[in-house]
Coordinates of C-alpha atoms in Angstrom, one line a residue:
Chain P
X4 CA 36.7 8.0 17.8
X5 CA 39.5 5.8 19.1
X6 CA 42.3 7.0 16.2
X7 CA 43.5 2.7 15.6
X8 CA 40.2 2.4 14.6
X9 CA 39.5 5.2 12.8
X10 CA 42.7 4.5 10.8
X11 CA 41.6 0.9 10.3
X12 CA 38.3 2.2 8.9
X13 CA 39.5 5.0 6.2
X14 CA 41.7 2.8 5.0
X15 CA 39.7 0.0 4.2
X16 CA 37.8 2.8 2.8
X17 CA 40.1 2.9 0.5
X18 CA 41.2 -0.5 0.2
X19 CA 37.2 -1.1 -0.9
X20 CA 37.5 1.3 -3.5
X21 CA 40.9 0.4 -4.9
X22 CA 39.5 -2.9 -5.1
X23 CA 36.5 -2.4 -7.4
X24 CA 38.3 -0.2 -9.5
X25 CA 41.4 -2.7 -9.7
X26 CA 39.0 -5.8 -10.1
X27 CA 37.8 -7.3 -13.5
X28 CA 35.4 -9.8 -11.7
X29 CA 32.5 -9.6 -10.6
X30 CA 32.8 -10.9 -7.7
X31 CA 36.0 -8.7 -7.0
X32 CA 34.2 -5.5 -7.3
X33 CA 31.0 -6.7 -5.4
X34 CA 33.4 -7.5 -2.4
X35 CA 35.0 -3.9 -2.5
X36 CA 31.3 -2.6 -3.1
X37 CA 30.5 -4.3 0.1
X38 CA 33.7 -3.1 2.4
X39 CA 33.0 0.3 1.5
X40 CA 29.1 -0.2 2.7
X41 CA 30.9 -2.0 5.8
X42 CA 33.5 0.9 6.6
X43 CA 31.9 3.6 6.4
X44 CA 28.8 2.9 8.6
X45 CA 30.4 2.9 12.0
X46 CA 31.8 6.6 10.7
X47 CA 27.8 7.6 10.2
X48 CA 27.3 6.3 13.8
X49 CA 29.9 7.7 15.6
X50 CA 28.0 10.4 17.1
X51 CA 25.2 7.7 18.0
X52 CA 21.9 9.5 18.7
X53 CA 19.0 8.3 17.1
X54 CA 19.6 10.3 14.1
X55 CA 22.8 8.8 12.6
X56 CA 22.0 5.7 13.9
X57 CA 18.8 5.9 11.4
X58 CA 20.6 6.9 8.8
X59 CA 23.3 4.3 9.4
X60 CA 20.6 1.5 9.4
X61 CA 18.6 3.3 6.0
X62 CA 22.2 3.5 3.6
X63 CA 23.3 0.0 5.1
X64 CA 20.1 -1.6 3.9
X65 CA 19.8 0.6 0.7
X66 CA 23.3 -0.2 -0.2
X67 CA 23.1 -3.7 1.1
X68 CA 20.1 -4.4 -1.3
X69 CA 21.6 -2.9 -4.2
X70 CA 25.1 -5.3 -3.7
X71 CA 22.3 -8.5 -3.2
X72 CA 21.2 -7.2 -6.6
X73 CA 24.8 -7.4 -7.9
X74 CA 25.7 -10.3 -6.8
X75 CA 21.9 -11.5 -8.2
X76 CA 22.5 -9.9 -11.5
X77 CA 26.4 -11.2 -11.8
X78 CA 24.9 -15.1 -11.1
X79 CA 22.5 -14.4 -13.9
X80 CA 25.0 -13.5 -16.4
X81 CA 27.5 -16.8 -15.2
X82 CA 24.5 -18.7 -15.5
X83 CA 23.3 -17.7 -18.7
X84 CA 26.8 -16.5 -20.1
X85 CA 29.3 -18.4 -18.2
X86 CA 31.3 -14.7 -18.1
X87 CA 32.4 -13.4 -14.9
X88 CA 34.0 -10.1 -16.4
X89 CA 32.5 -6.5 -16.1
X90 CA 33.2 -5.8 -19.4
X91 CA 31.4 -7.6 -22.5
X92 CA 28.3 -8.3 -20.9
X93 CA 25.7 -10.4 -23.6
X94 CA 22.4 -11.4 -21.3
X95 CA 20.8 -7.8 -21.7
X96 CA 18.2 -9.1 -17.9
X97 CA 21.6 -9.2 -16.3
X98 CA 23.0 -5.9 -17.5
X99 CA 19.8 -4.2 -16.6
X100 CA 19.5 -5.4 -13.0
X101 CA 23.5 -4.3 -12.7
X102 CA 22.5 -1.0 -14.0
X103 CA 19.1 -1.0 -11.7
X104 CA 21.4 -2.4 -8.7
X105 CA 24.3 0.5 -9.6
X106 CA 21.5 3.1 -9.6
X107 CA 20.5 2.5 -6.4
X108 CA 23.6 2.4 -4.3
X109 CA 24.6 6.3 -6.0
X110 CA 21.1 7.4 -5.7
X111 CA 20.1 8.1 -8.9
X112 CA 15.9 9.0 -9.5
X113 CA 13.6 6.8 -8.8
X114 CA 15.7 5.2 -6.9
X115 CA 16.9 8.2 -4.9
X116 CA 14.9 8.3 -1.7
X117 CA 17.0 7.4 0.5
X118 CA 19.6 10.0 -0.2
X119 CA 18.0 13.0 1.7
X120 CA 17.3 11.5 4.6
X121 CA 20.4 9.5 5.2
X122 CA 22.9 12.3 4.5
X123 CA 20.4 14.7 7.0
X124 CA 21.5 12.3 10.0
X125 CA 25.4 13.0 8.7
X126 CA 28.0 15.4 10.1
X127 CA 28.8 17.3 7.4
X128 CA 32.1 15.5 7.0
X129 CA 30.8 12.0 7.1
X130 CA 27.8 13.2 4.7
X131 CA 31.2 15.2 2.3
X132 CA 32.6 11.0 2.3
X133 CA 29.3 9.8 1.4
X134 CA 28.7 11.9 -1.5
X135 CA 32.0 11.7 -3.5
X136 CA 34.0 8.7 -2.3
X137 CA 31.6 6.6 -2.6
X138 CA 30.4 7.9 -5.6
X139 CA 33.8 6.5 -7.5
X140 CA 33.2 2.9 -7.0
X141 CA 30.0 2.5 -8.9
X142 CA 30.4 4.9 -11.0
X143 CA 33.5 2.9 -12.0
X144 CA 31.3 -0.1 -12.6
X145 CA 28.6 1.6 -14.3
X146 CA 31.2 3.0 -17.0
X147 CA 32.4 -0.5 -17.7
X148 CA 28.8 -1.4 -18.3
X149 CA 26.7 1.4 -19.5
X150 CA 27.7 0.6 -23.0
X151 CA 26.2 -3.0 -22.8
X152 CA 22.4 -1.7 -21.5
X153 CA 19.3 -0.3 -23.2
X154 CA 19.8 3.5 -24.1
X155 CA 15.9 4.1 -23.0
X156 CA 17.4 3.3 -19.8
X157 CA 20.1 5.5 -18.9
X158 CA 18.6 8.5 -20.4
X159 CA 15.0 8.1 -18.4
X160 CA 17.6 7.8 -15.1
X161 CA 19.6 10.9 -16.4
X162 CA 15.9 12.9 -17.2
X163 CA 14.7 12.0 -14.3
X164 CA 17.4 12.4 -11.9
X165 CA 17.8 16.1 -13.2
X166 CA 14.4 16.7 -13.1
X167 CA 13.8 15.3 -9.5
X168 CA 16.9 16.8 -7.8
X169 CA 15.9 20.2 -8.9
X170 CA 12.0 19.5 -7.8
X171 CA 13.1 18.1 -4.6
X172 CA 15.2 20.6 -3.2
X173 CA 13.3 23.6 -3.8
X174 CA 11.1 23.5 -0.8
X175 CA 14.4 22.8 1.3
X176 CA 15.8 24.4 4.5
X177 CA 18.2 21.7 5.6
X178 CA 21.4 22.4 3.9
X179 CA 22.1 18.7 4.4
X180 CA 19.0 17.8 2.4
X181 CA 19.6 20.4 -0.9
X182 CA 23.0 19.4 -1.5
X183 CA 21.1 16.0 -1.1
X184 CA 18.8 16.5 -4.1
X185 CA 22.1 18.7 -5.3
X186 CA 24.1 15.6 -5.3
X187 CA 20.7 13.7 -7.1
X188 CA 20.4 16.2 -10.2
X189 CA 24.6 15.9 -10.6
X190 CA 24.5 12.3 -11.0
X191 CA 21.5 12.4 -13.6
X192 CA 23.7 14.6 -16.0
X193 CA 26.8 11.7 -15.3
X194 CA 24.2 9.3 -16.5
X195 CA 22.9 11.0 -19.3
X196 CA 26.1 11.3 -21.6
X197 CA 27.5 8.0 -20.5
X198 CA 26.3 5.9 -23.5
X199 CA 28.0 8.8 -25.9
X200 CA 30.9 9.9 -24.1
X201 CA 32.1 8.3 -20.5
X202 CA 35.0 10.6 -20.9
X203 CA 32.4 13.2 -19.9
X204 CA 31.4 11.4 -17.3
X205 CA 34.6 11.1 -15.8
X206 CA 34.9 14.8 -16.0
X207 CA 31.5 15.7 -14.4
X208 CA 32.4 13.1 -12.0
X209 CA 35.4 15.3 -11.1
X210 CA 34.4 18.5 -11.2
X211 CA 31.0 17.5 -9.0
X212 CA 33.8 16.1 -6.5
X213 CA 35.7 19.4 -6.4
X214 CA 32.4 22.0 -6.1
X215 CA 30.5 19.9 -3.6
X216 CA 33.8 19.3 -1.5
X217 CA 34.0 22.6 -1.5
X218 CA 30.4 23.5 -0.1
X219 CA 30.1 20.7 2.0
X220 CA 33.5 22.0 3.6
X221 CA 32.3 25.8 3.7
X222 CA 29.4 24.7 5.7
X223 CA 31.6 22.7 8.2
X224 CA 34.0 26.1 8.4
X225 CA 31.0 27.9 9.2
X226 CA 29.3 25.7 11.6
X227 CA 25.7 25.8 10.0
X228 CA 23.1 23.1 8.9
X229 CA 19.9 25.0 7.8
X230 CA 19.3 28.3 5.9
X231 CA 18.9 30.2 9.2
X232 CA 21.7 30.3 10.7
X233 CA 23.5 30.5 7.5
X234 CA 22.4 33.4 7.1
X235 CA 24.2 34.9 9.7
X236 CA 27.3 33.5 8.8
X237 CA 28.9 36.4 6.8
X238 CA 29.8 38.5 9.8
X239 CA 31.8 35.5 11.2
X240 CA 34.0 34.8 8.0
X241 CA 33.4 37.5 5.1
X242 CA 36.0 36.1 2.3
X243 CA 34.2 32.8 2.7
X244 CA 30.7 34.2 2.3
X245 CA 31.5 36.4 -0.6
X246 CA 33.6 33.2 -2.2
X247 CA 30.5 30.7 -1.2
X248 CA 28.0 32.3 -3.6
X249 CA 30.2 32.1 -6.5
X250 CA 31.2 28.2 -5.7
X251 CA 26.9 27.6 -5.2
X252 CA 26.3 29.8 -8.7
X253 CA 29.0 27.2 -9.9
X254 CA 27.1 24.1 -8.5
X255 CA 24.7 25.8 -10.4
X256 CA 26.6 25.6 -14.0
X257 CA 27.0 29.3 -14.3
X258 CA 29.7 30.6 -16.3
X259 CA 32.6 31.5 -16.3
X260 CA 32.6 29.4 -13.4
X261 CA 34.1 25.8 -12.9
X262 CA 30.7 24.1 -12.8
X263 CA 29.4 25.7 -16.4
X264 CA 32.2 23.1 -17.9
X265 CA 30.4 19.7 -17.6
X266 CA 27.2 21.0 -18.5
X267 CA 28.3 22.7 -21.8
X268 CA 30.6 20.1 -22.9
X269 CA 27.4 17.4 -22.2
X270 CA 24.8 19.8 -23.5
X271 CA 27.1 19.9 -26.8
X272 CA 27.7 16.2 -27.0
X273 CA 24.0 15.6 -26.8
X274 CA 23.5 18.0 -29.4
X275 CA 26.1 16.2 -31.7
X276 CA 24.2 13.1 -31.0
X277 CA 21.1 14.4 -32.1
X278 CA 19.0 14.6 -29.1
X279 CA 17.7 18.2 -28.8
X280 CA 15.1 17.7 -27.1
X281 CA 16.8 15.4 -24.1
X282 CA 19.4 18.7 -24.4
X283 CA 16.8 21.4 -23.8
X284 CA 15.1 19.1 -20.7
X285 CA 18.4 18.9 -19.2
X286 CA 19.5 22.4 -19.4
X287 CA 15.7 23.6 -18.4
X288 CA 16.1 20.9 -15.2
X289 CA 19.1 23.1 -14.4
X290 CA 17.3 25.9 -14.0
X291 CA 15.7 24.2 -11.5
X292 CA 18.3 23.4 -9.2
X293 CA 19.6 27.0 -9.9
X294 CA 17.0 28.5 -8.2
X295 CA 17.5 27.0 -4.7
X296 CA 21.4 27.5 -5.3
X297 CA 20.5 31.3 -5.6
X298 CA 18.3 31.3 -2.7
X299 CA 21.5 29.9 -0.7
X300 CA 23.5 33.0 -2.2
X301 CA 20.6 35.3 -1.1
X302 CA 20.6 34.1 2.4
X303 CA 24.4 33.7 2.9
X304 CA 25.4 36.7 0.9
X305 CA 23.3 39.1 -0.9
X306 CA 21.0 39.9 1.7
X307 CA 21.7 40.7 5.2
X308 CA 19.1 39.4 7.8
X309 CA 18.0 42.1 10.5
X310 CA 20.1 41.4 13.6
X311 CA 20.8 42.8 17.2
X312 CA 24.7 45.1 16.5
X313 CA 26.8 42.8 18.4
X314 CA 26.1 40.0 16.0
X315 CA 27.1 41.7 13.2
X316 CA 30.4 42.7 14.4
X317 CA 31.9 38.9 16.1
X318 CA 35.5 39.2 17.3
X319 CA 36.9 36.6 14.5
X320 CA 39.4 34.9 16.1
X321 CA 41.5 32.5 13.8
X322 CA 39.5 28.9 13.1
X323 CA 40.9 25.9 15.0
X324 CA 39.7 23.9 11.7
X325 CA 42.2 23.0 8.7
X326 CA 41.0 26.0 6.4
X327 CA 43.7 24.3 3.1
X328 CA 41.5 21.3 1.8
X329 CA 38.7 24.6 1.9
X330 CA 40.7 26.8 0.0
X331 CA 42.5 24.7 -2.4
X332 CA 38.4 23.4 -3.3
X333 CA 37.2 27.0 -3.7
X334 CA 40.2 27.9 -5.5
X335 CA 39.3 25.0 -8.3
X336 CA 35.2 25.6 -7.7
X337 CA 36.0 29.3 -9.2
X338 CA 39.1 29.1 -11.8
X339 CA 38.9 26.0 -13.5
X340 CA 37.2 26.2 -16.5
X341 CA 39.6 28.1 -19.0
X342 CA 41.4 25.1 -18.5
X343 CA 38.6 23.1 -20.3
X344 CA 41.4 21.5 -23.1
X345 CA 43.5 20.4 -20.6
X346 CA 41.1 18.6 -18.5
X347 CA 39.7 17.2 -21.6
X348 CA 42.4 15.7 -22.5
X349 CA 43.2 14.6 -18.5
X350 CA 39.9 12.8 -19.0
X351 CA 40.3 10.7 -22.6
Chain N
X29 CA 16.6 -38.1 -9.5
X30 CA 14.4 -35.3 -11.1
X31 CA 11.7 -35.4 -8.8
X32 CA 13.7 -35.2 -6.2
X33 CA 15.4 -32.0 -7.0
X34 CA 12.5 -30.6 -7.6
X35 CA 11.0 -31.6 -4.5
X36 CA 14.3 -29.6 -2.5
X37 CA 13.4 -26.8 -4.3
X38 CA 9.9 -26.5 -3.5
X39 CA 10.9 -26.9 0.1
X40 CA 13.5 -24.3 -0.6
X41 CA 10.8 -21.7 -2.1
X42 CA 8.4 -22.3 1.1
X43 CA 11.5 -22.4 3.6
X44 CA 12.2 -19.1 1.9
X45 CA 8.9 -17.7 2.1
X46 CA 8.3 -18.8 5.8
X47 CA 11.6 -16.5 6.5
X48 CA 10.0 -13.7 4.4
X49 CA 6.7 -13.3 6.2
X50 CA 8.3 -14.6 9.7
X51 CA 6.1 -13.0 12.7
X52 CA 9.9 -12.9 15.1
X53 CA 13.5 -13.5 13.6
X54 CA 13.0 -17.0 15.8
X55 CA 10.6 -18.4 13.3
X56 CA 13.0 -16.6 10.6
X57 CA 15.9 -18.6 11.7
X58 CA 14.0 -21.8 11.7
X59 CA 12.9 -21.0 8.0
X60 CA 16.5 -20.4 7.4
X61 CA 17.8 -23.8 9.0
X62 CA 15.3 -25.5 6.2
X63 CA 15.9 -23.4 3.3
X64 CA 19.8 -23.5 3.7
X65 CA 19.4 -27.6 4.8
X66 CA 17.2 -28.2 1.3
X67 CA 20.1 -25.6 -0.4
X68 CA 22.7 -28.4 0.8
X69 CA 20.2 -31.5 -1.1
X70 CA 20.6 -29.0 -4.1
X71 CA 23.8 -28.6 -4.2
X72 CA 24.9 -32.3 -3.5
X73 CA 22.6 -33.0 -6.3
X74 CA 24.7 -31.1 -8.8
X75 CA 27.9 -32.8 -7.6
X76 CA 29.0 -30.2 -5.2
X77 CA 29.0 -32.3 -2.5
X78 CA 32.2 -30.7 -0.6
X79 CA 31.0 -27.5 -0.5
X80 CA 27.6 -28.6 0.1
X81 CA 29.3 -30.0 3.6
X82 CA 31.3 -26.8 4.3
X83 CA 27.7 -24.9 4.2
X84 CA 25.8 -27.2 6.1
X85 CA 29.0 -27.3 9.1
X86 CA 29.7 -23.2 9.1
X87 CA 26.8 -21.5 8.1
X88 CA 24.3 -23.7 9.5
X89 CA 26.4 -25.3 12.1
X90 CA 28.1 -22.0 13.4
X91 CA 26.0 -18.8 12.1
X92 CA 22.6 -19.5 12.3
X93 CA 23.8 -21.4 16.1
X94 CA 25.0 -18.2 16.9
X95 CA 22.4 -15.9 15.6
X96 CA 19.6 -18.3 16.8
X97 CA 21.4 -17.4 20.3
X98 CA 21.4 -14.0 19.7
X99 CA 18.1 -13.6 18.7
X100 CA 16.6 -15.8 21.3
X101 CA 18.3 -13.1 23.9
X102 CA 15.9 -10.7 22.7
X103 CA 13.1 -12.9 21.9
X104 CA 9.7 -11.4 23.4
X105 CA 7.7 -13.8 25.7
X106 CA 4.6 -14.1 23.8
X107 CA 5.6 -13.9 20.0
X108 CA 2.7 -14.5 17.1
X109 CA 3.1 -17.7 15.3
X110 CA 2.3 -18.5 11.9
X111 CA -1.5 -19.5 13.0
X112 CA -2.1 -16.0 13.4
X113 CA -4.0 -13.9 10.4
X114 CA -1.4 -11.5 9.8
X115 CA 1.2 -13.5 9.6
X116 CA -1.2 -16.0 7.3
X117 CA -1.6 -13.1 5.4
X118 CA 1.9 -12.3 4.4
X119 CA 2.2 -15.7 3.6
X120 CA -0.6 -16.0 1.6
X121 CA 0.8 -13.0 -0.5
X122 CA 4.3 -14.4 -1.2
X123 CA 2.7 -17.7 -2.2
X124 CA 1.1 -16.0 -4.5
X125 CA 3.8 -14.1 -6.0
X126 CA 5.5 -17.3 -6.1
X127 CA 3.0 -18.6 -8.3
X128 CA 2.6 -16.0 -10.2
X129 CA 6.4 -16.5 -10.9
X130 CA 6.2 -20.1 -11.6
X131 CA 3.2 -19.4 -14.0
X132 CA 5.7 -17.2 -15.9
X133 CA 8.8 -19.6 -16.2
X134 CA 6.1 -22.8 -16.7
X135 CA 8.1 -24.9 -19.0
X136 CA 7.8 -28.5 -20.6
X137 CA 9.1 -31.9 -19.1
X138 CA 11.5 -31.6 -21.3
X139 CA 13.3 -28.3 -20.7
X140 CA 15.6 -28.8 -17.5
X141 CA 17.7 -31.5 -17.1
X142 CA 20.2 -31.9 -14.0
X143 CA 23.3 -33.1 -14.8
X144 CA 26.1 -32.5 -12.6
X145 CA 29.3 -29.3 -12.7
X146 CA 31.6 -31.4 -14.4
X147 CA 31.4 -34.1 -17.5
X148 CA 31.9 -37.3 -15.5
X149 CA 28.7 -38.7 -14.0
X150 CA 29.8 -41.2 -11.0
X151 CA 34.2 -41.7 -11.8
X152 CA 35.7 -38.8 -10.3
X153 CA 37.6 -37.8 -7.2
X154 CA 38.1 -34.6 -7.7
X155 CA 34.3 -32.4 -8.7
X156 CA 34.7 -29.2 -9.6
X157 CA 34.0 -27.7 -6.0
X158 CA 37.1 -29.2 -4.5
X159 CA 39.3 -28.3 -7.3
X160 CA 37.5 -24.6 -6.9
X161 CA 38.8 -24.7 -3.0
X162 CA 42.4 -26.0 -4.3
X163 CA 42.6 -23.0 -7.1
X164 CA 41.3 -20.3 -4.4
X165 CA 44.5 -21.5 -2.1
X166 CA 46.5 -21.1 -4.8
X167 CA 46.1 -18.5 -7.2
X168 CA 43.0 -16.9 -5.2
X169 CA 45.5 -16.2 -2.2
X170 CA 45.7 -12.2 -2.4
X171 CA 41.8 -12.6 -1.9
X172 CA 41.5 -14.9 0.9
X173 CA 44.0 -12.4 2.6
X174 CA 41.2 -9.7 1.9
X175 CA 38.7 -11.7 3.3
X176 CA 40.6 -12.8 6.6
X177 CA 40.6 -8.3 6.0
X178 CA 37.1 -8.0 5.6
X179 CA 36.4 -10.2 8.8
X180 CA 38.6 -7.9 11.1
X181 CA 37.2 -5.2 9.8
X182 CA 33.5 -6.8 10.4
X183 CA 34.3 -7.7 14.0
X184 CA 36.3 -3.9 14.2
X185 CA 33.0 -2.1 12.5
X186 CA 30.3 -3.9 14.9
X187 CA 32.2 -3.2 18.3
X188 CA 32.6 0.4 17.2
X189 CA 28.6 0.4 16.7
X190 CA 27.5 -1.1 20.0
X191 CA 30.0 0.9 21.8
X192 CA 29.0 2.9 24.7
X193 CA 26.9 0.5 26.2
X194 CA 22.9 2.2 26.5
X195 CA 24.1 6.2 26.1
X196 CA 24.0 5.2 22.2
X197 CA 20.8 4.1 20.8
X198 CA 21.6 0.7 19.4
X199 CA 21.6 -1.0 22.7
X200 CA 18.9 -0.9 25.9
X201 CA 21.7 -2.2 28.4

């Protein structure tokens, strides 16, 4: 892409994410909501065949829907309320529909469908954009209002989310379309501790940003889309393979890895709340999501598939790509979690 | 004065459904030139008479000109009109939605009232729309800077989408 232009458009990235977070009007944050939608779509059409072109046109009218629904719910609350702030809001319809409307532009169950498809028609860098920058927008909204909306709510969103990533992606080859129904079950255990501790949201937030960078970033390294040809991987780039299944067991939540964090410090705040049953459906939906996680490890790492010689062996010449961003990811997918305290305290 | 706004927004309602279960965006764009014309009677209604001027000149006046163009450049030859049973059919189904909504919210006589934005009914210069458009010069500056931003970046965002002429997908020339 011509480089002006591709400046113009990560920076107003970035300008459209600044602004919601800076903005204590509604207004304000529906307009940065809205120049993120705008920005990023000519980066999930650059290739433009009639993949990303589809996907373009399904997450423009997804997210497009969900801002309409915004700006619905905000006129609602000035209407009823005469309030324009995020914060404080009375009208429980309007807080609803901004919850609803938030929901649906992070992709949270049932309002998830269109999150496989469109990050499938992604470049694994475009689809890496889509799942954690634009994550931080909303889910700055959502923390300013979760507090305000029906607790039967957010918890059926958290459930369900958990319990429909984990479903979804079993029967996956696309890599795109597991860390798809990855990215699903992650932001239905955000939800779920939200109304008791957004502190912990923040800090699953975070650490889903670091462990899916760094698979989403592993796959690019190794050039693969699909369980097949993942599979063959290991020959090319053996450090990465054996470091890839430990950052997928920590997608998973496995300690002592980085990704066993969130989970226990939710699964413990929900049991301090009282809610053991929500606890023990999250942790079982888990399970879930570990499975196809492990049956990533098996194909990339633990198994190797039968192969002609000279495929095993590949001359590995150095990789033209920026391998830091990769390492620097693993590193924090792998070592974080004895620093638990600090990040804890980063977080409050 | 009450009947009359509620006769705009009746028209409104069917202008709006006539763009919902539209058979080509042609026959959209028409619903949209009488919902956003009736939106205007609404909005002078509540003393918003400036603004109500500023909508009717730009977005009726300049984008629905422009998209009317547009989508007349791909219009098809013989499009279905609103005569036609599936078309009638989507509109039959939104009418009824419609009255399923209004059977909902069914009040008393008694229950709206329209009184204009500000206190004064007739003596005043300055409504609260044009004061609104003075305070966003003023204090609101930082924003309209985004905006003229945004519009850039609109214009930069669609030209990077149709580029390439027919090898992308989004255009057949």
């Amino acid at each position: 892409m011509n480089p002006y232009v591709l400046a113009i458009l990560l920076s107003s990235l970035g300008l459209g994410t600044t602004l919601t977070f800076a903005s204590s009007h509604w207004l304000l944050a529906w307009m940065g909501l809205e120049i993120n939608t705008l920005a990023i779509a000519p980066l999930m059409a650059q290739h433009h065949h009639p993949r990303a072109v589809e996907a373009t046109t399904k997450y423009f009218l997804t997210q497009a829907t969900a801002a309409a629904m915004i700006l619905f719910a905000s006129t609602t609350n000035a209407w009823m309320t005469g309030e324009w702030s995020i914060s404080n809001l009375s009208n429980p319809l309007a807080s609803t529909m901004f919850v609803a409307a938030l929901a649906l532009k992070i992709g949270l169950a049932p309002v998830h469908f269109w999150m496989p498809e469109v990050l499938q028609g992604l470049d694994l860098l475009t689809g890496l954009i889509l799942s954690t920058w634009q994550k931080l927008a909303p889910f700055a909204l959502i923390i300013q209002t979760a507090h305000n909306v029906d607790p039967l709510l957010l918890t059926l969103l958290g459930v369900t989310s958990t319990l429909v990533g984990g479903w979804g992606g079993l029967n996956q080859t696309q890599l795109r379309k597991i860390l798809a129904y990855s990215s699903i079950a992650h932001m239905g255990w955000m939800i779920i501790v939200i109304q008791y501790s957004p502190q912990l949201t923040l800090l699953a937030l975070g650490m889903y940003i670091i462990m899916t960078s760094a698979t989403f970033l592993t796959l690019k390294m190794s050039l693969t889309t699909k369980i097949n040809t993942l599979a063959t991987t290991w020959s090319k780039n053996p450090v990465l393979a054996s470091t890839t299944a430990l950052v997928l067991l920590s997608l998973g939540g496995l300690p002592p890895l980085t990704g066993f964090m969130p989970k226990w410090m939710i699964l413990q705040e929900l049991t301090k709340q009282n809610l053991p049953i929500i606890a023990t459906t999250m942790a079982l939906a888990a399970l879930i999501s570990l499975y196809f996680y492990l049956r990533l490890c098996y194909a990339m790492t633990l198994t190797v598939s039968p192969n002609t010689t000279n495929s095993t062996t590949p001359w590995r010449t150095q990789t033209t790509q920026t391998s830091l961003p990769l390492a620097l990811f693993i590193t924090a997918t792998l070592g974080l979690l004895p620093m638990t305290p600090a990040i804890l305290m980063l977080t409050t | 004065m009450t009947y009359f706004m509620s006769l705009l927004l009746m028209a409104l309602v069917v202008g709006l459904v006539a763009v919902a279960s539209n058979p080509t965006p042609y026959f959209a764009a028409l619903g949209l030139v009488v919902a956003a014309g009736v939106g205007c009677g609404v909005l002078v209604g509540h003393g918003g008479s400036f603004l109500s001027l500023v909508l009717f000149l730009i977005y009726l006046g300049g984008m629905l000109v422009v998209f009317a163009y547009s989508a007349a450049l791909a219009a098809e030859p013989f499009p279905e009109a609103w005569g036609s049973r599936s078309v009638l059919g989507y509109v039959l189904v939104y009418l009824l939605g419609v009255a399923l909504m209004a059977g909902l919210f069914w009040g008393g006589w008694y229950e709206g009232s329209w009184v204009v934005v500000d206190g004064l009914k007739e003596f005043s210069v300055l409504r609260g729309d044009v004061s609104g458009v003075a305070v966003m010069y003023s204090f609101g500056g930082g924003m309209l800077v985004i905006c003229a931003w945004v519009l850039l970046l609109t214009l930069l965002v669609v030209l990077e989408l149709t580029r390439g002429l027919s090898r992308g997908t989004l255009r057949a020339v």
